[in-house]
PDB file of C-alpha atoms in Angstrom:
ATOM      1  CA  UNK A   1      11.440  52.686  12.858  1.00  0.00           C
ATOM      2  CA  UNK A   2      13.023  51.908   9.500  1.00  0.00           C
ATOM      3  CA  UNK A   3       9.750  50.360   8.115  1.00  0.00           C
ATOM      4  CA  UNK A   4      11.558  47.138   7.203  1.00  0.00           C
ATOM      5  CA  UNK A   5       9.346  44.034   7.190  1.00  0.00           C
ATOM      6  CA  UNK A   6      10.377  40.430   6.625  1.00  0.00           C
ATOM      7  CA  UNK A   7       8.639  37.075   6.677  1.00  0.00           C
ATOM      8  CA  UNK A   8      10.334  34.127   8.294  1.00  0.00           C
ATOM      9  CA  UNK A   9       8.830  30.718   7.600  1.00  0.00           C
ATOM     10  CA  UNK A  10       9.205  27.783   9.950  1.00  0.00           C
ATOM     11  CA  UNK A  11       8.964  25.364   7.023  1.00  0.00           C
ATOM     12  CA  UNK A  12       9.886  25.336   3.359  1.00  0.00           C
ATOM     13  CA  UNK A  13       7.760  27.434   1.018  1.00  0.00           C
ATOM     14  CA  UNK A  14       8.762  25.341  -2.022  1.00  0.00           C
ATOM     15  CA  UNK A  15       5.636  23.988  -3.692  1.00  0.00           C
ATOM     16  CA  UNK A  16       7.310  20.612  -4.331  1.00  0.00           C
ATOM     17  CA  UNK A  17       7.572  19.906  -0.610  1.00  0.00           C
ATOM     18  CA  UNK A  18       4.640  18.964   1.588  1.00  0.00           C
ATOM     19  CA  UNK A  19       3.686  21.185   4.483  1.00  0.00           C
ATOM     20  CA  UNK A  20       3.832  19.511   7.887  1.00  0.00           C
ATOM     21  CA  UNK A  21       0.071  18.836   8.136  1.00  0.00           C
ATOM     22  CA  UNK A  22      -0.134  17.302   4.661  1.00  0.00           C
ATOM     23  CA  UNK A  23       2.957  15.198   5.360  1.00  0.00           C
ATOM     24  CA  UNK A  24       1.569  13.979   8.708  1.00  0.00           C
ATOM     25  CA  UNK A  25      -1.782  12.996   7.184  1.00  0.00           C
ATOM     26  CA  UNK A  26      -0.106  11.342   4.167  1.00  0.00           C
ATOM     27  CA  UNK A  27       2.110   9.350   6.530  1.00  0.00           C
ATOM     28  CA  UNK A  28      -0.877   8.256   8.621  1.00  0.00           C
ATOM     29  CA  UNK A  29      -2.715   7.066   5.508  1.00  0.00           C
ATOM     30  CA  UNK A  30       0.380   5.278   4.187  1.00  0.00           C
ATOM     31  CA  UNK A  31       1.048   3.355   7.407  1.00  0.00           C
ATOM     32  CA  UNK A  32      -2.634   2.628   8.014  1.00  0.00           C
ATOM     33  CA  UNK A  33      -3.367   4.648  11.126  1.00  0.00           C
ATOM     34  CA  UNK A  34      -6.077   7.197  11.815  1.00  0.00           C
ATOM     35  CA  UNK A  35      -6.383  10.436  13.690  1.00  0.00           C
ATOM     36  CA  UNK A  36      -6.413   8.889  17.186  1.00  0.00           C
ATOM     37  CA  UNK A  37      -3.128   7.082  16.565  1.00  0.00           C
ATOM     38  CA  UNK A  38      -1.551  10.199  15.021  1.00  0.00           C
ATOM     39  CA  UNK A  39      -2.639  12.186  18.063  1.00  0.00           C
ATOM     40  CA  UNK A  40      -1.041   9.601  20.378  1.00  0.00           C
ATOM     41  CA  UNK A  41       2.168   9.625  18.333  1.00  0.00           C
ATOM     42  CA  UNK A  42       2.387  13.419  18.519  1.00  0.00           C
ATOM     43  CA  UNK A  43       1.735  13.313  22.265  1.00  0.00           C
ATOM     44  CA  UNK A  44       4.527  10.764  22.715  1.00  0.00           C
ATOM     45  CA  UNK A  45       6.886  13.116  20.856  1.00  0.00           C
ATOM     46  CA  UNK A  46       5.630  16.080  22.913  1.00  0.00           C
ATOM     47  CA  UNK A  47       4.442  18.047  19.882  1.00  0.00           C
ATOM     48  CA  UNK A  48       1.056  19.577  19.219  1.00  0.00           C
ATOM     49  CA  UNK A  49      -1.291  17.731  16.867  1.00  0.00           C
ATOM     50  CA  UNK A  50      -3.749  19.309  14.463  1.00  0.00           C
ATOM     51  CA  UNK A  51      -7.447  19.099  15.311  1.00  0.00           C
ATOM     52  CA  UNK A  52      -9.521  16.192  14.038  1.00  0.00           C
ATOM     53  CA  UNK A  53     -11.476  18.577  11.796  1.00  0.00           C
ATOM     54  CA  UNK A  54      -8.218  19.754  10.190  1.00  0.00           C
ATOM     55  CA  UNK A  55      -7.026  16.141   9.838  1.00  0.00           C
ATOM     56  CA  UNK A  56     -10.250  15.195   8.009  1.00  0.00           C
ATOM     57  CA  UNK A  57      -9.932  18.191   5.661  1.00  0.00           C
ATOM     58  CA  UNK A  58      -6.364  17.254   4.744  1.00  0.00           C
ATOM     59  CA  UNK A  59      -7.238  13.547   4.416  1.00  0.00           C
ATOM     60  CA  UNK A  60     -10.111  14.233   2.006  1.00  0.00           C
ATOM     61  CA  UNK A  61      -7.853  16.402  -0.146  1.00  0.00           C
ATOM     62  CA  UNK A  62      -5.102  13.755  -0.165  1.00  0.00           C
ATOM     63  CA  UNK A  63      -7.494  10.924  -1.002  1.00  0.00           C
ATOM     64  CA  UNK A  64      -8.815  12.950  -3.951  1.00  0.00           C
ATOM     65  CA  UNK A  65      -5.245  13.517  -5.146  1.00  0.00           C
ATOM     66  CA  UNK A  66      -4.382   9.818  -4.668  1.00  0.00           C
ATOM     67  CA  UNK A  67      -7.409   8.863  -6.765  1.00  0.00           C
ATOM     68  CA  UNK A  68      -6.504  11.296  -9.557  1.00  0.00           C
ATOM     69  CA  UNK A  69      -2.930  10.014  -9.615  1.00  0.00           C
ATOM     70  CA  UNK A  70      -4.099   6.388  -9.645  1.00  0.00           C
ATOM     71  CA  UNK A  71      -6.473   7.055 -12.557  1.00  0.00           C
ATOM     72  CA  UNK A  72      -3.728   8.786 -14.562  1.00  0.00           C
ATOM     73  CA  UNK A  73      -1.334   5.917 -13.855  1.00  0.00           C
ATOM     74  CA  UNK A  74      -3.882   3.294 -14.948  1.00  0.00           C
ATOM     75  CA  UNK A  75      -4.653   5.212 -18.156  1.00  0.00           C
ATOM     76  CA  UNK A  76      -0.949   5.442 -19.004  1.00  0.00           C
ATOM     77  CA  UNK A  77      -0.492   1.719 -18.307  1.00  0.00           C
ATOM     78  CA  UNK A  78      -3.456   0.882 -20.550  1.00  0.00           C
ATOM     79  CA  UNK A  79      -2.024   3.027 -23.340  1.00  0.00           C
ATOM     80  CA  UNK A  80       1.308   1.200 -23.031  1.00  0.00           C
ATOM     81  CA  UNK A  81      -0.419  -2.203 -23.229  1.00  0.00           C
ATOM     82  CA  UNK A  82      -2.444  -0.996 -26.229  1.00  0.00           C
ATOM     83  CA  UNK A  83       0.728   0.230 -27.961  1.00  0.00           C
ATOM     84  CA  UNK A  84       2.461  -3.120 -27.383  1.00  0.00           C
ATOM     85  CA  UNK A  85      -0.548  -4.984 -28.815  1.00  0.00           C
ATOM     86  CA  UNK A  86      -0.620  -2.759 -31.892  1.00  0.00           C
ATOM     87  CA  UNK A  87       3.120  -3.238 -32.439  1.00  0.00           C
ATOM     88  CA  UNK A  88       2.521  -6.995 -32.540  1.00  0.00           C
ATOM     89  CA  UNK A  89      -0.564  -6.585 -34.726  1.00  0.00           C
ATOM     90  CA  UNK A  90      -2.738  -8.222 -32.066  1.00  0.00           C
ATOM     91  CA  UNK A  91      -6.121  -6.922 -33.139  1.00  0.00           C
ATOM     92  CA  UNK A  92      -9.598  -8.226 -33.684  1.00  0.00           C
ATOM     93  CA  UNK A  93     -11.569  -6.244 -36.277  1.00  0.00           C
ATOM     94  CA  UNK A  94      -9.029  -3.430 -35.897  1.00  0.00           C
ATOM     95  CA  UNK A  95      -9.380  -3.287 -32.110  1.00  0.00           C
ATOM     96  CA  UNK A  96      -6.198  -4.096 -30.155  1.00  0.00           C
ATOM     97  CA  UNK A  97      -6.509  -6.858 -27.594  1.00  0.00           C
ATOM     98  CA  UNK A  98      -4.297  -7.287 -24.595  1.00  0.00           C
ATOM     99  CA  UNK A  99      -3.592 -10.137 -22.212  1.00  0.00           C
ATOM    100  CA  UNK A 100      -4.413  -9.351 -18.603  1.00  0.00           C
ATOM    101  CA  UNK A 101      -4.249 -11.013 -15.224  1.00  0.00           C
ATOM    102  CA  UNK A 102      -7.243 -10.428 -12.971  1.00  0.00           C
ATOM    103  CA  UNK A 103      -7.645 -11.272  -9.320  1.00  0.00           C
ATOM    104  CA  UNK A 104      -9.682 -10.286  -6.341  1.00  0.00           C
ATOM    105  CA  UNK A 105      -9.841 -10.771  -2.631  1.00  0.00           C
ATOM    106  CA  UNK A 106     -12.428 -10.709   0.109  1.00  0.00           C
ATOM    107  CA  UNK A 107     -11.421  -9.594   3.573  1.00  0.00           C
ATOM    108  CA  UNK A 108     -12.985 -12.704   5.116  1.00  0.00           C
ATOM    109  CA  UNK A 109     -12.727 -16.105   3.491  1.00  0.00           C
ATOM    110  CA  UNK A 110     -15.995 -17.756   2.563  1.00  0.00           C
ATOM    111  CA  UNK A 111     -14.817 -21.196   1.378  1.00  0.00           C
ATOM    112  CA  UNK A 112     -17.683 -21.328  -1.092  1.00  0.00           C
ATOM    113  CA  UNK A 113     -20.448 -20.360   1.330  1.00  0.00           C
ATOM    114  CA  UNK A 114     -21.744 -17.294   3.117  1.00  0.00           C
ATOM    115  CA  UNK A 115     -19.932 -14.612   1.076  1.00  0.00           C
ATOM    116  CA  UNK A 116     -20.707 -12.180   3.892  1.00  0.00           C
ATOM    117  CA  UNK A 117     -17.506 -10.192   3.751  1.00  0.00           C
ATOM    118  CA  UNK A 118     -18.074  -6.489   4.273  1.00  0.00           C
ATOM    119  CA  UNK A 119     -15.472  -5.556   1.659  1.00  0.00           C
ATOM    120  CA  UNK A 120     -13.097  -6.761  -0.995  1.00  0.00           C
ATOM    121  CA  UNK A 121     -10.924  -5.647  -3.860  1.00  0.00           C
ATOM    122  CA  UNK A 122     -10.429  -6.595  -7.493  1.00  0.00           C
ATOM    123  CA  UNK A 123      -7.604  -5.746  -9.873  1.00  0.00           C
ATOM    124  CA  UNK A 124      -6.728  -6.127 -13.544  1.00  0.00           C
ATOM    125  CA  UNK A 125      -3.028  -6.088 -14.410  1.00  0.00           C
ATOM    126  CA  UNK A 126      -1.448  -5.898 -17.846  1.00  0.00           C
ATOM    127  CA  UNK A 127       0.425  -9.131 -18.582  1.00  0.00           C
ATOM    128  CA  UNK A 128       3.259  -7.560 -20.562  1.00  0.00           C
ATOM    129  CA  UNK A 129       3.960  -4.537 -18.377  1.00  0.00           C
ATOM    130  CA  UNK A 130       2.847  -5.865 -14.991  1.00  0.00           C
ATOM    131  CA  UNK A 131       1.162  -2.516 -14.378  1.00  0.00           C
ATOM    132  CA  UNK A 132      -2.260  -2.003 -12.811  1.00  0.00           C
ATOM    133  CA  UNK A 133      -4.911  -1.275 -15.436  1.00  0.00           C
ATOM    134  CA  UNK A 134      -7.940  -1.227 -13.157  1.00  0.00           C
ATOM    135  CA  UNK A 135      -8.651  -1.635  -9.468  1.00  0.00           C
ATOM    136  CA  UNK A 136     -11.901  -1.482  -7.583  1.00  0.00           C
ATOM    137  CA  UNK A 137     -12.829  -1.611  -3.934  1.00  0.00           C
ATOM    138  CA  UNK A 138     -16.043  -3.507  -3.345  1.00  0.00           C
ATOM    139  CA  UNK A 139     -18.192  -2.865  -0.303  1.00  0.00           C
ATOM    140  CA  UNK A 140     -21.235  -5.061   0.334  1.00  0.00           C
ATOM    141  CA  UNK A 141     -21.557  -6.008  -3.321  1.00  0.00           C
ATOM    142  CA  UNK A 142     -21.340  -9.596  -4.501  1.00  0.00           C
ATOM    143  CA  UNK A 143     -21.348  -9.331  -8.255  1.00  0.00           C
ATOM    144  CA  UNK A 144     -18.826  -9.281 -11.016  1.00  0.00           C
ATOM    145  CA  UNK A 145     -18.842  -6.510 -13.562  1.00  0.00           C
ATOM    146  CA  UNK A 146     -17.403  -7.093 -16.975  1.00  0.00           C
ATOM    147  CA  UNK A 147     -15.362  -4.012 -17.706  1.00  0.00           C
ATOM    148  CA  UNK A 148     -14.486  -3.181 -21.265  1.00  0.00           C
TER     149      UNK A 148
END
């Protein structure tokens, strides 16, 4: 009768905090489970779980954000390594060079034969900072790419 309206939120409206669906999907990605396991966990706690379609939507958004953050982090690490090389005058024809450590892994060991692993990973790490400069996930590809 007084025309007063108010909104009451069941969760924080601060943009710095994750909403419950984003937090649940981020947690499932972080601990290495999928939708089915999240659904079972929610059932065990007697709380409703989002639909699989909603889970996929949130997961795709989070993965995109993870990738953007990873790329920014690698660029910053590379700039730091470059700066350190320039400070020490470590250049060839005016181009700074950096020392890196590179490694890779296949999910299934081949012991010099077969190489039939379905996936693997490779990483380049800056020697001075210990920060990741480049990482790649390899699926069904058996070749090395020289990255410059």
